[in-house]
Amino acid sequence: AQKVTQAQTEISVVEKEDVTLDCVYETRDTTYYLFWYKQPPSGELVFLIRRNSFDEQNEISGRYSWNFQKSTSSFNFTITASQVVDSAVYFCALSEAGSYGKLTFGQGTILTVHP
Amino acid sequence: GAGVSQSPSNKVTEKGKDVELRCDPISGHTALYWYRQSLGQGLEFLIYFQGNSAPDKSGLPSDRFSAERTGGSVSTLTIQRTQQEDSAVYLCASSLIAPQNTGELFFGEGSRLTVL
């Protein structure tokens, strides 16, 4: 069975601080995919990134960066110089090969960025 | 519209009644998914339609839940004899299928169901 754990239920930071959201996963599959989604107050989940299990390169997109480490089964997400608009619930998710859309989600981390 | 459209946005019903939730996916997206988001269980996969293949119903919590997709487009999720534990936000998502599928699901804003 697959499992995703986001141990941080809530994080509160002040604008311009860096913040890292942790994600640890469990799967027996050798090929799998990891995702991060953002859920702003409007409620609509927004895709941020997909990573496959064979690609451990870190990725940076603007103020966002992701660190994938198979050795520790982690896929952490860092926001640099956080902004109030980053306030949202962030979900880490896992899917097996060939089933991109059938996701196992973590419980989510509520991020609040204060001005 | 250009996004995934769900209706109703809010539904209040009495225990024991049947409800239908509708999802209109993005045009051209042949894969469609239903998820449920509740305080106790988080985000849970319910059912997945891909093209003309038989749907993956492995996430449906009981036989009171069913879904259909007519003409490869609009989908309806039906909950029969609703129970209070069915109260949740029901999210629909659509996507392209492989190989165009990058793994990005496009979600609607959800239908909030409250069972009294």
mmCIF file of C-alpha atoms in Angstrom:
data_model
loop_
_atom_site.group_PDB
_atom_site.id
_atom_site.type_symbol
_atom_site.label_atom_id
_atom_site.label_comp_id
_atom_site.label_asym_id
_atom_site.label_seq_id
_atom_site.Cartn_x
_atom_site.Cartn_y
_atom_site.Cartn_z
ATOM 1 C CA ALA A 1 0.000 0.000 0.000
ATOM 2 C CA GLN A 2 1.130 3.517 -0.692
ATOM 3 C CA LYS A 3 1.339 6.174 1.970
ATOM 4 C CA VAL A 4 2.314 9.828 2.063
ATOM 5 C CA THR A 5 3.122 11.604 5.298
ATOM 6 C CA GLN A 6 3.289 15.337 5.762
ATOM 7 C CA ALA A 7 4.255 15.663 9.393
ATOM 8 C CA GLN A 8 3.817 19.432 9.539
ATOM 9 C CA THR A 9 0.143 20.197 10.006
ATOM 10 C CA GLU A 10 0.548 23.958 10.100
ATOM 11 C CA ILE A 11 3.428 26.354 9.482
ATOM 12 C CA SER A 12 3.384 30.073 10.111
ATOM 13 C CA VAL A 13 6.085 32.393 8.783
ATOM 14 C CA VAL A 14 6.627 36.064 8.189
ATOM 15 C CA GLU A 15 6.921 37.356 4.663
ATOM 16 C CA LYS A 16 10.378 36.953 3.072
ATOM 17 C CA GLU A 17 11.272 34.001 5.241
ATOM 18 C CA ASP A 18 12.223 30.740 3.549
ATOM 19 C CA VAL A 19 10.059 27.756 4.418
ATOM 20 C CA THR A 20 10.403 24.032 3.736
ATOM 21 C CA LEU A 21 7.457 21.655 3.614
ATOM 22 C CA ASP A 22 8.337 18.055 4.329
ATOM 23 C CA CYS A 23 6.981 14.999 2.547
ATOM 24 C CA VAL A 24 7.854 11.364 3.222
ATOM 25 C CA TYR A 25 6.376 8.541 1.186
ATOM 26 C CA GLU A 26 6.086 4.762 1.233
ATOM 27 C CA THR A 27 5.605 2.535 -1.788
ATOM 28 C CA ARG A 28 6.610 -0.925 -2.935
ATOM 29 C CA ASP A 29 6.685 0.152 -6.571
ATOM 30 C CA THR A 30 10.026 0.740 -8.242
ATOM 31 C CA THR A 31 8.455 3.183 -10.683
ATOM 32 C CA TYR A 32 6.270 5.868 -9.226
ATOM 33 C CA TYR A 33 5.513 9.555 -9.444
ATOM 34 C CA LEU A 34 5.528 12.278 -6.832
ATOM 35 C CA PHE A 35 3.538 15.485 -6.956
ATOM 36 C CA TRP A 36 2.941 18.705 -5.107
ATOM 37 C CA TYR A 37 -0.383 20.507 -5.318
ATOM 38 C CA LYS A 38 -1.424 23.845 -3.843
ATOM 39 C CA GLN A 39 -4.931 24.528 -2.534
ATOM 40 C CA PRO A 40 -5.543 28.255 -2.025
ATOM 41 C CA PRO A 41 -8.563 29.518 -0.067
ATOM 42 C CA SER A 42 -10.699 29.319 -3.229
ATOM 43 C CA GLY A 43 -10.489 25.535 -2.874
ATOM 44 C CA GLU A 44 -9.270 24.590 -6.335
ATOM 45 C CA LEU A 45 -6.203 22.330 -6.258
ATOM 46 C CA VAL A 46 -3.406 23.594 -8.469
ATOM 47 C CA PHE A 47 -0.634 21.368 -9.826
ATOM 48 C CA LEU A 48 2.897 22.495 -8.988
ATOM 49 C CA ILE A 49 5.247 19.695 -10.005
ATOM 50 C CA ARG A 50 5.585 16.033 -10.969
ATOM 51 C CA ARG A 51 8.702 13.969 -10.414
ATOM 52 C CA ASN A 52 9.297 10.381 -11.521
ATOM 53 C CA SER A 53 11.210 7.921 -9.389
ATOM 54 C CA PHE A 54 14.160 7.765 -11.779
ATOM 55 C CA ASP A 55 14.843 11.459 -11.740
ATOM 56 C CA GLU A 56 16.454 12.630 -8.525
ATOM 57 C CA GLN A 57 17.613 15.947 -9.843
ATOM 58 C CA ASN A 58 16.466 18.857 -7.766
ATOM 59 C CA GLU A 59 14.265 21.349 -9.517
ATOM 60 C CA ILE A 60 13.915 25.076 -9.164
ATOM 61 C CA SER A 61 11.085 27.162 -10.523
ATOM 62 C CA GLY A 62 11.300 30.777 -9.512
ATOM 63 C CA ARG A 63 10.979 30.910 -5.718
ATOM 64 C CA TYR A 64 9.994 27.245 -5.554
ATOM 65 C CA SER A 65 12.419 24.358 -5.313
ATOM 66 C CA TRP A 66 12.043 20.648 -4.721
ATOM 67 C CA ASN A 67 14.473 18.173 -3.203
ATOM 68 C CA PHE A 68 13.858 14.512 -4.044
ATOM 69 C CA GLN A 69 15.899 11.922 -2.127
ATOM 70 C CA LYS A 70 15.095 8.268 -2.733
ATOM 71 C CA SER A 71 17.455 7.189 0.025
ATOM 72 C CA THR A 72 15.205 8.817 2.609
ATOM 73 C CA SER A 73 11.946 8.520 0.613
ATOM 74 C CA SER A 74 11.467 12.242 0.823
ATOM 75 C CA PHE A 75 10.282 14.903 -1.573
ATOM 76 C CA ASN A 76 10.544 18.240 0.187
ATOM 77 C CA PHE A 77 9.350 21.576 -1.096
ATOM 78 C CA THR A 78 11.009 24.907 -0.310
ATOM 79 C CA ILE A 79 9.596 28.348 -0.880
ATOM 80 C CA THR A 80 12.245 31.048 -0.854
ATOM 81 C CA ALA A 81 11.367 34.576 0.217
ATOM 82 C CA SER A 82 7.778 33.652 1.003
ATOM 83 C CA GLN A 83 4.930 35.989 0.137
ATOM 84 C CA VAL A 84 1.431 36.421 1.524
ATOM 85 C CA VAL A 85 0.040 34.934 -1.701
ATOM 86 C CA ASP A 86 1.826 31.675 -0.862
ATOM 87 C CA SER A 87 -0.634 31.133 1.979
ATOM 88 C CA ALA A 88 -2.480 27.918 1.134
ATOM 89 C CA VAL A 89 -2.687 24.247 1.928
ATOM 90 C CA TYR A 90 0.033 22.253 0.204
ATOM 91 C CA PHE A 91 -0.390 18.587 -0.600
ATOM 92 C CA CYS A 92 2.236 16.046 -1.489
ATOM 93 C CA ALA A 93 0.983 13.051 -3.484
ATOM 94 C CA LEU A 94 2.154 9.761 -4.948
ATOM 95 C CA SER A 95 0.954 7.647 -7.869
ATOM 96 C CA GLU A 96 2.033 4.375 -9.375
ATOM 97 C CA ALA A 97 3.362 4.061 -12.901
ATOM 98 C CA GLY A 98 0.709 4.346 -15.581
ATOM 99 C CA SER A 99 -1.856 5.838 -13.225
ATOM 100 C CA TYR A 100 -0.846 9.443 -12.989
ATOM 101 C CA GLY A 101 -4.186 10.622 -11.856
ATOM 102 C CA LYS A 102 -4.861 8.037 -9.177
ATOM 103 C CA LEU A 103 -3.124 9.855 -6.377
ATOM 104 C CA THR A 104 -2.476 9.044 -2.769
ATOM 105 C CA PHE A 105 -2.356 12.375 -0.972
ATOM 106 C CA GLY A 106 -0.714 13.387 2.252
ATOM 107 C CA GLN A 107 -2.791 15.156 4.882
ATOM 108 C CA GLY A 108 -1.589 18.549 3.738
ATOM 109 C CA THR A 109 0.344 21.372 5.367
ATOM 110 C CA ILE A 110 -1.396 24.661 6.049
ATOM 111 C CA LEU A 111 1.042 27.473 5.304
ATOM 112 C CA THR A 112 0.268 30.942 6.559
ATOM 113 C CA VAL A 113 2.530 33.785 5.513
ATOM 114 C CA HIS A 114 2.076 36.928 7.574
ATOM 115 C CA PRO A 115 2.893 40.373 6.175
ATOM 116 C CA GLY B 1 -15.660 28.034 -19.417
ATOM 117 C CA ALA B 2 -12.127 26.830 -19.810
ATOM 118 C CA GLY B 3 -11.841 24.971 -16.513
ATOM 119 C CA VAL B 4 -13.475 21.986 -14.853
ATOM 120 C CA SER B 5 -17.006 22.900 -13.871
ATOM 121 C CA GLN B 6 -18.845 21.268 -10.974
ATOM 122 C CA SER B 7 -22.417 21.622 -9.800
ATOM 123 C CA PRO B 8 -23.959 22.222 -7.419
ATOM 124 C CA SER B 9 -21.297 24.113 -5.496
ATOM 125 C CA ASN B 10 -23.202 23.459 -2.278
ATOM 126 C CA LYS B 11 -25.750 20.812 -1.451
ATOM 127 C CA VAL B 12 -27.532 20.253 1.846
ATOM 128 C CA THR B 13 -29.590 17.109 2.113
ATOM 129 C CA GLU B 14 -31.260 14.977 4.715
ATOM 130 C CA LYS B 15 -29.941 11.620 5.758
ATOM 131 C CA GLY B 16 -31.339 8.871 3.552
ATOM 132 C CA LYS B 17 -31.857 11.009 0.454
ATOM 133 C CA ASP B 18 -30.057 10.441 -2.834
ATOM 134 C CA VAL B 19 -27.826 13.131 -4.339
ATOM 135 C CA GLU B 20 -26.260 13.677 -7.737
ATOM 136 C CA LEU B 21 -23.126 15.719 -8.307
ATOM 137 C CA ARG B 22 -22.144 16.801 -11.776
ATOM 138 C CA CYS B 23 -18.755 17.390 -13.382
ATOM 139 C CA ASP B 24 -18.046 18.948 -16.745
ATOM 140 C CA PRO B 25 -14.375 18.382 -17.626
ATOM 141 C CA ILE B 26 -12.100 20.477 -19.771
ATOM 142 C CA SER B 27 -12.866 19.961 -23.442
ATOM 143 C CA GLY B 28 -10.540 17.373 -24.947
ATOM 144 C CA HIS B 29 -9.606 15.799 -21.620
ATOM 145 C CA THR B 30 -10.431 12.129 -21.861
ATOM 146 C CA ALA B 31 -9.459 11.208 -18.315
ATOM 147 C CA LEU B 32 -11.779 12.166 -15.451
ATOM 148 C CA TYR B 33 -11.405 11.608 -11.723
ATOM 149 C CA TRP B 34 -13.495 12.008 -8.615
ATOM 150 C CA TYR B 35 -11.919 12.676 -5.244
ATOM 151 C CA ARG B 36 -13.410 13.366 -1.832
ATOM 152 C CA GLN B 37 -11.979 15.787 0.702
ATOM 153 C CA SER B 38 -13.119 15.549 4.287
ATOM 154 C CA LEU B 39 -11.699 16.672 7.626
ATOM 155 C CA GLY B 40 -11.255 13.184 8.947
ATOM 156 C CA GLN B 41 -9.981 11.373 5.857
ATOM 157 C CA GLY B 42 -8.199 14.077 3.871
ATOM 158 C CA LEU B 43 -8.167 13.744 0.088
ATOM 159 C CA GLU B 44 -9.284 10.333 -1.139
ATOM 160 C CA PHE B 45 -9.451 8.910 -4.637
ATOM 161 C CA LEU B 46 -12.901 7.612 -5.553
ATOM 162 C CA ILE B 47 -13.117 6.678 -9.232
ATOM 163 C CA TYR B 48 -11.274 7.200 -12.508
ATOM 164 C CA PHE B 49 -12.556 7.175 -16.093
ATOM 165 C CA GLN B 50 -10.079 6.935 -18.952
ATOM 166 C CA GLY B 51 -11.383 7.118 -22.479
ATOM 167 C CA ASN B 52 -13.570 4.132 -23.330
ATOM 168 C CA SER B 53 -11.928 1.813 -20.815
ATOM 169 C CA ALA B 54 -13.815 0.384 -17.878
ATOM 170 C CA PRO B 55 -13.591 2.824 -14.944
ATOM 171 C CA ASP B 56 -11.339 2.186 -11.981
ATOM 172 C CA LYS B 57 -13.830 2.112 -9.104
ATOM 173 C CA SER B 58 -11.385 0.919 -6.492
ATOM 174 C CA GLY B 59 -11.796 4.008 -4.303
ATOM 175 C CA LEU B 60 -15.565 4.002 -3.958
ATOM 176 C CA PRO B 61 -16.270 3.557 -0.215
ATOM 177 C CA SER B 62 -19.488 1.577 -0.529
ATOM 178 C CA ASP B 63 -22.091 0.363 -3.005
ATOM 179 C CA ARG B 64 -24.123 3.471 -2.232
ATOM 180 C CA PHE B 65 -21.660 5.351 -4.418
ATOM 181 C CA SER B 66 -21.702 5.144 -8.199
ATOM 182 C CA ALA B 67 -20.581 7.257 -11.095
ATOM 183 C CA GLU B 68 -21.084 7.364 -14.798
ATOM 184 C CA ARG B 69 -19.659 9.279 -17.656
ATOM 185 C CA THR B 70 -21.866 9.838 -20.637
ATOM 186 C CA GLY B 71 -20.456 10.378 -24.101
ATOM 187 C CA GLY B 72 -16.943 10.565 -22.749
ATOM 188 C CA SER B 73 -17.575 13.994 -21.305
ATOM 189 C CA VAL B 74 -19.859 14.941 -18.421
ATOM 190 C CA SER B 75 -19.795 12.741 -15.342
ATOM 191 C CA THR B 76 -22.304 12.294 -12.548
ATOM 192 C CA LEU B 77 -21.444 10.978 -9.092
ATOM 193 C CA THR B 78 -24.479 9.547 -7.324
ATOM 194 C CA ILE B 79 -24.700 8.844 -3.619
ATOM 195 C CA GLN B 80 -27.715 6.845 -2.560
ATOM 196 C CA ARG B 81 -29.247 6.843 0.923
ATOM 197 C CA THR B 82 -26.800 9.475 2.131
ATOM 198 C CA GLN B 83 -25.258 9.187 5.571
ATOM 199 C CA GLN B 84 -23.756 11.917 7.739
ATOM 200 C CA GLU B 85 -20.271 10.542 7.119
ATOM 201 C CA ASP B 86 -20.757 11.315 3.411
ATOM 202 C CA SER B 87 -20.471 15.024 4.236
ATOM 203 C CA ALA B 88 -17.407 16.262 2.382
ATOM 204 C CA VAL B 89 -16.237 18.257 -0.592
ATOM 205 C CA TYR B 90 -16.374 16.179 -3.748
ATOM 206 C CA LEU B 91 -13.719 17.216 -6.224
ATOM 207 C CA CYS B 92 -13.643 16.404 -9.892
ATOM 208 C CA ALA B 93 -10.513 16.589 -12.016
ATOM 209 C CA SER B 94 -9.675 15.969 -15.645
ATOM 210 C CA SER B 95 -6.524 15.430 -17.648
ATOM 211 C CA LEU B 96 -5.117 14.360 -20.937
ATOM 212 C CA ILE B 97 -4.111 10.710 -21.198
ATOM 213 C CA ALA B 98 -0.661 9.332 -21.904
ATOM 214 C CA PRO B 99 1.576 10.152 -23.574
ATOM 215 C CA GLN B 100 0.369 13.743 -23.440
ATOM 216 C CA ASN B 101 -0.414 13.396 -19.775
ATOM 217 C CA THR B 102 2.234 15.137 -17.725
ATOM 218 C CA GLY B 103 0.555 14.087 -14.538
ATOM 219 C CA GLU B 104 -1.164 17.419 -14.122
ATOM 220 C CA LEU B 105 -4.731 17.113 -12.976
ATOM 221 C CA PHE B 106 -7.025 20.080 -13.457
ATOM 222 C CA PHE B 107 -9.410 20.292 -10.547
ATOM 223 C CA GLY B 108 -12.778 21.936 -10.225
ATOM 224 C CA GLU B 109 -13.773 23.964 -7.193
ATOM 225 C CA GLY B 110 -15.726 21.080 -5.750
ATOM 226 C CA SER B 111 -19.241 20.347 -4.570
ATOM 227 C CA ARG B 112 -19.688 20.713 -0.830
ATOM 228 C CA LEU B 113 -22.147 18.122 0.455
ATOM 229 C CA THR B 114 -23.694 18.422 3.902
ATOM 230 C CA VAL B 115 -25.853 15.590 5.144
ATOM 231 C CA LEU B 116 -28.045 16.545 8.097
#
